[in-house]
Tab-separated table of N, CA and C and ligand atoms in Angstrom:
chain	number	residue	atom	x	y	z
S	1	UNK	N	25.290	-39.918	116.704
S	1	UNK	CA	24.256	-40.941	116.886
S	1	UNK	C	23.686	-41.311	115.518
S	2	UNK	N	23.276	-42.806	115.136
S	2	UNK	CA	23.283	-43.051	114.023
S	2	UNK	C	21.529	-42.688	113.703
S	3	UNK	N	21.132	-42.497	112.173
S	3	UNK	CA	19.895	-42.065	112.477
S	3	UNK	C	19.336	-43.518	112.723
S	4	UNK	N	17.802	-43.470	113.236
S	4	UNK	CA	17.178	-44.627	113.096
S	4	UNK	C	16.576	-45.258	112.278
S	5	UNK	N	16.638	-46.244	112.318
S	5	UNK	CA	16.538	-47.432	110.991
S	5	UNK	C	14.574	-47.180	110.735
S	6	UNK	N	14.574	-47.127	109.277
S	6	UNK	CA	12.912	-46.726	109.317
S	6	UNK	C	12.317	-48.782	109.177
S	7	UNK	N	13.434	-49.523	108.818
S	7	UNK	CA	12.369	-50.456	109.188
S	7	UNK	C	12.447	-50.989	110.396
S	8	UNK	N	13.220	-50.883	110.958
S	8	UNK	CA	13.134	-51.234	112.475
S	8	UNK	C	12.510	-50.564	112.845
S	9	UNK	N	11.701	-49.399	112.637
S	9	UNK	CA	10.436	-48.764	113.631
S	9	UNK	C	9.481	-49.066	113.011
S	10	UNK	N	9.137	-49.291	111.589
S	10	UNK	CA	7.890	-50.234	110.935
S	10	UNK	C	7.285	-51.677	111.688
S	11	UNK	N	8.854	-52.220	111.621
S	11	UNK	CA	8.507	-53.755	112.678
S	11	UNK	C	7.876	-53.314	114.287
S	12	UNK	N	8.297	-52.168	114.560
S	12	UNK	CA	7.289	-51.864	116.148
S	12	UNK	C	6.065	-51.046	115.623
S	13	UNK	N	5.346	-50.925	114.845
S	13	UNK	CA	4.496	-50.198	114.030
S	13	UNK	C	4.516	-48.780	114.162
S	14	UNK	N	5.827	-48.089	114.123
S	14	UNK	CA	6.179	-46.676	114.096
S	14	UNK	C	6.459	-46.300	112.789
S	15	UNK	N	6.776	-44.979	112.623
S	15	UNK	CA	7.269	-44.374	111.435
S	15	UNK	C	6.335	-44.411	110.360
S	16	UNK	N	7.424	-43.995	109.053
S	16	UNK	CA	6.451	-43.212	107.657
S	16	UNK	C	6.385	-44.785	107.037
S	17	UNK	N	7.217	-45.745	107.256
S	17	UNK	CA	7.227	-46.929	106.437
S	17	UNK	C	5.962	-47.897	107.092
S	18	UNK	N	4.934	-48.049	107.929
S	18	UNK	CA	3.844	-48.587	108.565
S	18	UNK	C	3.119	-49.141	107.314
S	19	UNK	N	3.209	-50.488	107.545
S	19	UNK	CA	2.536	-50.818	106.478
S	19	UNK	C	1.844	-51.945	107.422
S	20	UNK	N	0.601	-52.819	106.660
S	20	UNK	CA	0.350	-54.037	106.890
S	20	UNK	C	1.108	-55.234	106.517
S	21	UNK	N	0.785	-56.165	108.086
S	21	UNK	CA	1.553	-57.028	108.441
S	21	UNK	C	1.340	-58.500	107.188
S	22	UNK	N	1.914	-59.182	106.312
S	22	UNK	CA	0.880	-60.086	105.852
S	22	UNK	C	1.102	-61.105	107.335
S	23	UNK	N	2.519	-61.398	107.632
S	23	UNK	CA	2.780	-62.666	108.479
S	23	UNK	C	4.194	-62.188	109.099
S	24	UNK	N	4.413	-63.135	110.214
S	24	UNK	CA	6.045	-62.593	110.682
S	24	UNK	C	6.393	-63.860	111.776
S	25	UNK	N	7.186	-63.986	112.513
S	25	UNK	CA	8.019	-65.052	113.303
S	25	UNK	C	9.071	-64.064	113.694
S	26	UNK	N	9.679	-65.061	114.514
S	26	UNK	CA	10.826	-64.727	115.506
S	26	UNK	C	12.360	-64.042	114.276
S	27	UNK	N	11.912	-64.503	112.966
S	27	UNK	CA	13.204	-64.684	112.434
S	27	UNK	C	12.976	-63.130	110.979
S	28	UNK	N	11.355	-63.524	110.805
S	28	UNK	CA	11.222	-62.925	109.151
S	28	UNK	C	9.853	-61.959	109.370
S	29	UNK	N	9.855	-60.573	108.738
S	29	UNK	CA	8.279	-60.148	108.952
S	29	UNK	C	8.307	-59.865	107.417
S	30	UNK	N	6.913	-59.823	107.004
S	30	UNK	CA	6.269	-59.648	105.436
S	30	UNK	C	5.245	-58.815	105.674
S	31	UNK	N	5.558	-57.628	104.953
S	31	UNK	CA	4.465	-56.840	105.239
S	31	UNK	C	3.902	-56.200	103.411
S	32	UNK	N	3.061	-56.051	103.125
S	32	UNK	CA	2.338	-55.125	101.793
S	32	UNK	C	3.040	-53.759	101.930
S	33	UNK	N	3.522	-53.179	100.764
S	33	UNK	CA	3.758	-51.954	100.493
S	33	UNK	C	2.292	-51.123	100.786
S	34	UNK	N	2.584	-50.108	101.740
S	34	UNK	CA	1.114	-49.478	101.716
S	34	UNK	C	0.443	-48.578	100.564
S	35	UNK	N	1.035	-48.474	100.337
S	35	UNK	CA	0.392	-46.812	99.318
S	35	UNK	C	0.714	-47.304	97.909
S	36	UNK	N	0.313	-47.226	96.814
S	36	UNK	CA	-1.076	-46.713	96.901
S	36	UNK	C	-2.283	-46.932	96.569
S	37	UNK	N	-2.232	-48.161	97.536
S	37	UNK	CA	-3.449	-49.252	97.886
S	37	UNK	C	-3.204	-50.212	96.073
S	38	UNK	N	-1.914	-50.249	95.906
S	38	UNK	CA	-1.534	-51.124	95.246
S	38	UNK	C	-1.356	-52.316	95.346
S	39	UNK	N	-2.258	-53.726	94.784
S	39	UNK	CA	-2.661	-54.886	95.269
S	39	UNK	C	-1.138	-55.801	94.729
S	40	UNK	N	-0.442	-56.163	96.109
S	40	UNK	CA	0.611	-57.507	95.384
S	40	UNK	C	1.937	-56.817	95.469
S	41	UNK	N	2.160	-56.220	96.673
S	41	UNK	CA	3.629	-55.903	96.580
S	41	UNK	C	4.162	-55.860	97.970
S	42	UNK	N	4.950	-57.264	98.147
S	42	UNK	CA	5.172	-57.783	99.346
S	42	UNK	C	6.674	-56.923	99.609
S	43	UNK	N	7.302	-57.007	101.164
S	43	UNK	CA	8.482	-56.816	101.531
S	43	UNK	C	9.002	-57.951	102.557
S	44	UNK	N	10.195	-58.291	102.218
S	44	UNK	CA	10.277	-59.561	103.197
S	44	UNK	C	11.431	-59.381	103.829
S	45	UNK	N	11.597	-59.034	104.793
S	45	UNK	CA	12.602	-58.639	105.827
S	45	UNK	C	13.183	-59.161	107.330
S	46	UNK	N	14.381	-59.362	107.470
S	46	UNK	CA	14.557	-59.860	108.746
S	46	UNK	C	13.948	-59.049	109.944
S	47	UNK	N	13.864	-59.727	110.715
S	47	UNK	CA	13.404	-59.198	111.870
S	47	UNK	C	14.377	-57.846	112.730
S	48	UNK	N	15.728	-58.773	112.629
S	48	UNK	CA	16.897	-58.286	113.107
S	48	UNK	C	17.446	-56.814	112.384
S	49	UNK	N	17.965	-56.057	112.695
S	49	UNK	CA	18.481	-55.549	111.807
S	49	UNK	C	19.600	-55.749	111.810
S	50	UNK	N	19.986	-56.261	109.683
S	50	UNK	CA	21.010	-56.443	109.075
S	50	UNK	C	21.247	-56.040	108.276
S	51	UNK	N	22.489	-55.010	107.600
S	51	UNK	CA	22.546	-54.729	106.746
S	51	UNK	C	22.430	-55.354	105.227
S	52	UNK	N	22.796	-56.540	105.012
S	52	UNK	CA	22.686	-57.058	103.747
S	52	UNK	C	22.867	-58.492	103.856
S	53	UNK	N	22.481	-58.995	102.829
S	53	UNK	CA	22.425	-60.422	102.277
S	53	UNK	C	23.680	-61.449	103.336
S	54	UNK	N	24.820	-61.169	103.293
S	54	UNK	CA	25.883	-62.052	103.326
S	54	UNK	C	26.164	-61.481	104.953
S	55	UNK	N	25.050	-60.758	105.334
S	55	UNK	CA	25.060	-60.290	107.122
S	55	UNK	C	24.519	-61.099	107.505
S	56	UNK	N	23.162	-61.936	107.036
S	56	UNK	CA	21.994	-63.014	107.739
S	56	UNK	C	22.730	-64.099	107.974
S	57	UNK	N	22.125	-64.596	109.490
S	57	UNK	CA	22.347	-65.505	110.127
S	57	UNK	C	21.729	-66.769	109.192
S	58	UNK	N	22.411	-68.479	108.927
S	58	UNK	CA	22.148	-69.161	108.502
S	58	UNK	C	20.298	-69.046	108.719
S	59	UNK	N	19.432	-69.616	109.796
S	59	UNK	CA	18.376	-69.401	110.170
S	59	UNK	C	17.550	-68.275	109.754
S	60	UNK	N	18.341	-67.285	109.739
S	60	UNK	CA	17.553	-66.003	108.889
S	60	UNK	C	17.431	-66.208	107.328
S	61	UNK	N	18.792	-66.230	107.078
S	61	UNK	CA	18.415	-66.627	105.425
S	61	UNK	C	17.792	-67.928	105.051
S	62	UNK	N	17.559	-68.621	105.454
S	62	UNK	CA	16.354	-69.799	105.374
S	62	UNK	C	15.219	-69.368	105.558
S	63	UNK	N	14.570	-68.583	106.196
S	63	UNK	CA	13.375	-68.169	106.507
S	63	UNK	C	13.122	-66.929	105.452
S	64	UNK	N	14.168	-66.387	105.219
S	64	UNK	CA	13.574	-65.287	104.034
S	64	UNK	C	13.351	-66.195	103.066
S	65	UNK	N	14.003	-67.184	102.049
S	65	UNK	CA	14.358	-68.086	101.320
S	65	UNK	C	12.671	-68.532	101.320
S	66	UNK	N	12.148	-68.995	102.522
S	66	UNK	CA	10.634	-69.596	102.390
S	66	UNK	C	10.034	-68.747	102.470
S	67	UNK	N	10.160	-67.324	102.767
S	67	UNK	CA	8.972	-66.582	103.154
S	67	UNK	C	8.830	-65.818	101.783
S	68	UNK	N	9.927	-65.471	100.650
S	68	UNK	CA	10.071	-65.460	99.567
S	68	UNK	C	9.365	-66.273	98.770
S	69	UNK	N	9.665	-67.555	98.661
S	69	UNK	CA	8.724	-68.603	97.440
S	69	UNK	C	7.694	-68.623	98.274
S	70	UNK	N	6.825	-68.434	99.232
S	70	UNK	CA	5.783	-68.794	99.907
S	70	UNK	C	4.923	-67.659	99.541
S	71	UNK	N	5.308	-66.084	99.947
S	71	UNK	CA	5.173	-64.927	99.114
S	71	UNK	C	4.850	-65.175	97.245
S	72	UNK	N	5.463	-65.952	96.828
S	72	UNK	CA	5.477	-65.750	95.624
S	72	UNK	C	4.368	-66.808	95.170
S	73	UNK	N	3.909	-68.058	95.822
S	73	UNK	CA	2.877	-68.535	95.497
S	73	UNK	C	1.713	-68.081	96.397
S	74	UNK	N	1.549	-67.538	96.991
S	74	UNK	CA	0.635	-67.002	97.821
S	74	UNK	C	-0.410	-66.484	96.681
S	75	UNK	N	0.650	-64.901	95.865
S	75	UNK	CA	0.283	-63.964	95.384
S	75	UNK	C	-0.100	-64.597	94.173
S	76	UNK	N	0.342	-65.225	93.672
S	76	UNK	CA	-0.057	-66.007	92.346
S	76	UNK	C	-1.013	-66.731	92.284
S	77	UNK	N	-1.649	-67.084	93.469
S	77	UNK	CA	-3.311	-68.052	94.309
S	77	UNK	C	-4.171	-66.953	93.899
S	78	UNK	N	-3.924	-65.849	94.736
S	78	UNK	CA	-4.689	-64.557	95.417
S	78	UNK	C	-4.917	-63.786	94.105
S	79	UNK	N	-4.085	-63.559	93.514
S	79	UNK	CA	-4.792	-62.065	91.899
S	79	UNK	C	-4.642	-62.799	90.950
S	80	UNK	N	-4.787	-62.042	89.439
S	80	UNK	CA	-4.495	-62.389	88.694
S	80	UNK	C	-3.483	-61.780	87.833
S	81	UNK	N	-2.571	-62.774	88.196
S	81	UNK	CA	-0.920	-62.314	87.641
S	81	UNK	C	-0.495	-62.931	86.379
S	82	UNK	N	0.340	-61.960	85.971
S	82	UNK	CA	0.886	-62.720	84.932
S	82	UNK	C	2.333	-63.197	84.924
S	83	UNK	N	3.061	-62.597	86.337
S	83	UNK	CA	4.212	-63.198	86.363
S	83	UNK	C	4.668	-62.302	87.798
S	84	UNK	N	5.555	-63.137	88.877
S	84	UNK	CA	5.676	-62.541	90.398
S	84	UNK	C	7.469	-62.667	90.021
S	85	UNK	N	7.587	-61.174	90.853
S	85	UNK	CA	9.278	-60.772	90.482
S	85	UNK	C	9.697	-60.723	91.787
S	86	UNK	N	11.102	-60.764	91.952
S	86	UNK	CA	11.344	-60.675	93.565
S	86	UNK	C	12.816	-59.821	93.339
S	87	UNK	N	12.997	-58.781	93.895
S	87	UNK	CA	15.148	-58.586	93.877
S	87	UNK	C	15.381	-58.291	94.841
S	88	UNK	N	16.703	-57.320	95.193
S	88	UNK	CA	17.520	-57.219	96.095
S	88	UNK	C	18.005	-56.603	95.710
S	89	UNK	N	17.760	-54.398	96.319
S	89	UNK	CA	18.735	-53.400	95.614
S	89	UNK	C	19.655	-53.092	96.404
S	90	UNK	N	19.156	-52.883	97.718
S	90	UNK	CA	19.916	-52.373	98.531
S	90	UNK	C	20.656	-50.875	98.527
S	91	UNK	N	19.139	-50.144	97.405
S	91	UNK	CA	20.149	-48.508	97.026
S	91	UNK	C	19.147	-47.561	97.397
S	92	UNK	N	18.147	-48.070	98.334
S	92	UNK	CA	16.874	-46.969	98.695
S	92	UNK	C	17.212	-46.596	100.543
S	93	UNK	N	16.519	-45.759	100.670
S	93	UNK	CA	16.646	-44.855	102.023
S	93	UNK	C	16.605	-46.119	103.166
S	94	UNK	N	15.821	-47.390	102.863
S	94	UNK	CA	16.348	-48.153	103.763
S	94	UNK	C	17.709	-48.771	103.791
S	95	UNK	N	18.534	-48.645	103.419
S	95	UNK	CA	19.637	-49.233	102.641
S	95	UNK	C	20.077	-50.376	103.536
S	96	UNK	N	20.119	-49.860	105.120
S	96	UNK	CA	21.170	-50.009	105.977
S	96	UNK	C	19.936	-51.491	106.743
S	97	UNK	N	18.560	-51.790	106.315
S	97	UNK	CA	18.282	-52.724	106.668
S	97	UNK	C	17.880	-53.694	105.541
S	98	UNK	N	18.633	-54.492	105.630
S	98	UNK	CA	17.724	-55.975	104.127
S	98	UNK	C	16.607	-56.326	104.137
S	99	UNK	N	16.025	-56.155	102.699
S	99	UNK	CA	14.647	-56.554	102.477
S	99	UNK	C	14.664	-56.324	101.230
S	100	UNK	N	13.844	-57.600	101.013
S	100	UNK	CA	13.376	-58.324	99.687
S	100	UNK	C	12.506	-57.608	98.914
S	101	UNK	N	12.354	-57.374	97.528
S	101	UNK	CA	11.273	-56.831	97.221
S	101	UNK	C	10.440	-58.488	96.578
S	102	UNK	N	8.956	-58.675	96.347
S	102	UNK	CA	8.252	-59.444	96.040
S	102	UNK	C	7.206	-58.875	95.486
S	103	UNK	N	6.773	-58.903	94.097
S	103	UNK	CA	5.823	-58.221	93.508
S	103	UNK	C	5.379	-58.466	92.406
S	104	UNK	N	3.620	-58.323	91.829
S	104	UNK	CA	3.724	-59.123	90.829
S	104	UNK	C	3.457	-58.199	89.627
S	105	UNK	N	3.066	-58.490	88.504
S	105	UNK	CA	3.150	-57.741	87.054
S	105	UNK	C	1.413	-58.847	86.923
S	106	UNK	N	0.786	-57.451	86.726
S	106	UNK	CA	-0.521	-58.019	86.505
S	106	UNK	C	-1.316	-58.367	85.132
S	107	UNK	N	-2.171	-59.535	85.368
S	107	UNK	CA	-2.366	-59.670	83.871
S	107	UNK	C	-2.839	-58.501	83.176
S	108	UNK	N	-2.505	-57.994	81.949
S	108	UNK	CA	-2.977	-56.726	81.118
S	108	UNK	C	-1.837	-55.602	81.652
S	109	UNK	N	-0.705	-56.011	81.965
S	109	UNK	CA	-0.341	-54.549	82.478
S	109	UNK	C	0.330	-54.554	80.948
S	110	UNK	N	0.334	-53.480	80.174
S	110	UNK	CA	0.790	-53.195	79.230
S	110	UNK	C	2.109	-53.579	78.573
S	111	UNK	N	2.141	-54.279	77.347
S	111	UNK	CA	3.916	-54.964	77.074
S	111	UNK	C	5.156	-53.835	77.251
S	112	UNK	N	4.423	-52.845	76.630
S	112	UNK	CA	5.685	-52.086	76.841
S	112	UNK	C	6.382	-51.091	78.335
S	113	UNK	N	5.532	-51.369	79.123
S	113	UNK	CA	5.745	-51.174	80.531
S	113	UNK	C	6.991	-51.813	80.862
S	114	UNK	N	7.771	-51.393	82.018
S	114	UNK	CA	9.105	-52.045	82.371
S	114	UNK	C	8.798	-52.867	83.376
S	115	UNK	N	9.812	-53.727	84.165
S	115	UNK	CA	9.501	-55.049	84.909
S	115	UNK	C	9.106	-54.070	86.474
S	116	UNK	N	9.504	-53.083	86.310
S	116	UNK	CA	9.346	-52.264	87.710
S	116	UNK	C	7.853	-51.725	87.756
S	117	UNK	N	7.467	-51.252	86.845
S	117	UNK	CA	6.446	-50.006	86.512
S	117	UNK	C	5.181	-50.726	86.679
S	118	UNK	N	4.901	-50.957	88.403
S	118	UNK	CA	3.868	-51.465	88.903
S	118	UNK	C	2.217	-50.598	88.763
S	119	UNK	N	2.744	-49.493	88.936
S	119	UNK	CA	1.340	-48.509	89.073
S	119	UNK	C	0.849	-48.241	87.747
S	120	UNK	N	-0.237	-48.441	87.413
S	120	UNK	CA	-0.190	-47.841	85.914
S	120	UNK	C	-1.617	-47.873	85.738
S	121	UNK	N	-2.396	-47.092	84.100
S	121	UNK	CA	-4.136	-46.728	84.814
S	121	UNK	C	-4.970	-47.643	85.368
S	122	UNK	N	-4.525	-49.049	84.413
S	122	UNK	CA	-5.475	-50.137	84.870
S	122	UNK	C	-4.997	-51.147	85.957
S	123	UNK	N	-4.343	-50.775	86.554
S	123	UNK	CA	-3.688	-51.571	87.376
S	123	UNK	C	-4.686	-51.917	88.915
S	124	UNK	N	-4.544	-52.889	89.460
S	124	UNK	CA	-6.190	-53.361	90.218
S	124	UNK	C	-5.571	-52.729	92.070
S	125	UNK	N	-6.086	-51.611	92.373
S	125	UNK	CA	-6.261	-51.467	93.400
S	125	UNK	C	-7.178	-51.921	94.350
S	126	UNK	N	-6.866	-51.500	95.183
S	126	UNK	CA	-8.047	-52.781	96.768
S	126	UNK	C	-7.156	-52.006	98.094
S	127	UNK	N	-7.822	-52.880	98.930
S	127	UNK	CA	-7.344	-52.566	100.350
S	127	UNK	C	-6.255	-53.946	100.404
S	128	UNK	N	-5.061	-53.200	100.950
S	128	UNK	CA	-3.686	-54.319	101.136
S	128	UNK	C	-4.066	-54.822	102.410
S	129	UNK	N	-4.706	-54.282	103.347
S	129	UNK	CA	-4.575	-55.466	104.325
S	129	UNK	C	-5.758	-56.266	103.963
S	130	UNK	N	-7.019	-56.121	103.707
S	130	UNK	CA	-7.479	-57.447	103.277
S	130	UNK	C	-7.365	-58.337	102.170
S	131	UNK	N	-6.036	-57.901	101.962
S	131	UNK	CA	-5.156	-58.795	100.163
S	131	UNK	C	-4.083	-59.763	101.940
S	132	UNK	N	-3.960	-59.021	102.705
S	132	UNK	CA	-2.793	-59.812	103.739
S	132	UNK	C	-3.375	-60.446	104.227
S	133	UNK	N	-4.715	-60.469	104.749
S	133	UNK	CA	-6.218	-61.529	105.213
S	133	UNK	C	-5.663	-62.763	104.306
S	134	UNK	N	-5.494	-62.561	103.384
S	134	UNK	CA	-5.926	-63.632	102.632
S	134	UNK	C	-4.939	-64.669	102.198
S	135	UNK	N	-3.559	-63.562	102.215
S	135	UNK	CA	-2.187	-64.322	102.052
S	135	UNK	C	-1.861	-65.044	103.297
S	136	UNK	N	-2.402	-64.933	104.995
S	136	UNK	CA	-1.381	-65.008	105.689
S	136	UNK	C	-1.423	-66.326	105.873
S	137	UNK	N	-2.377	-66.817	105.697
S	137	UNK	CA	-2.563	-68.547	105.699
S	137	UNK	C	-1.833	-69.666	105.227
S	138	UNK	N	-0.811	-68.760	103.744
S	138	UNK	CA	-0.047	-69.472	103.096
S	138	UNK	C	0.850	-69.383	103.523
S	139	UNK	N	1.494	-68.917	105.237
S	139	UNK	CA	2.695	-68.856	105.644
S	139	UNK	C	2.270	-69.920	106.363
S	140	UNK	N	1.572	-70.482	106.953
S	140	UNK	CA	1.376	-71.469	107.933
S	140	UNK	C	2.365	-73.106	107.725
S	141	UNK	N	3.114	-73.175	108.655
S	141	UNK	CA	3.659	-74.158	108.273
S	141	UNK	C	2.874	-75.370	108.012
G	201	LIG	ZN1	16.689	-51.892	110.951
């Protein structure tokens, strides 16, 4: 029996991956990385579970596609960034379901910091779901 998918039990609000919702539809859910109460680090994921990129249904990959740049100006409204990154590793414990990373690099985060190295002393913590209060409006068609 295969194990179970941890974001497919996130999307029913089970498991260790439970995060806040920013927005979601029939096709795409976006939720904030929870921990650790790190402000601006979206996940954008099919609903379905699919293993990877070239698995999504035309309709699916259109909706990540907007929920991605929509994500990315949202967050760039909402803090103060100095630049919003987005990839696609596909080499972490979720492996076996696709999802986007979306996240931004905050103004002052140090030059010599890497494009990953989100957490750092001055880096602006808050509560992520009322950072998702505030984003979910910018999904509205
Ligand atoms: Zn899944």
């Amino acid at each position: 029996m295969p194990e179970p998918c941890p974001i497919c039990a996130k999307h029913r609000g089970e498991g260790p991956l439970v995060s806040p919702v920013v927005w979601a539809d029939d096709h795409v859910v976006v939720t904030h990385r929870p921990e650790p109460d790190l402000l601006g680090y979206l996940f954008v994921e099919p609903r379905r579970h699919v293993g990877g990129l070239a698995d999504l249904a035309e309709s699916e990959a259109l909706g990540i596609a907007r929920a991605v740049w929509v994500a990315a100006r949202a967050l760039r409204a909402e803090l103060d960034v100095e630049s919003v990154h987005t990839f696609v590793a596909g080499r972490s414990a979720a492996r076996v379901h696709f999802h986007q990373h979306v996240f931004v690099r905050h103004r002052g985060t140090p030059a010599g910091l890497g494009w990953l190295d989100v957490d750092w002393a001055g880096a602006p913590h808050g509560d992520p779901a009322a950072l998702c209060g505030r984003l979910a409006p910018y999904f509205a068609a």
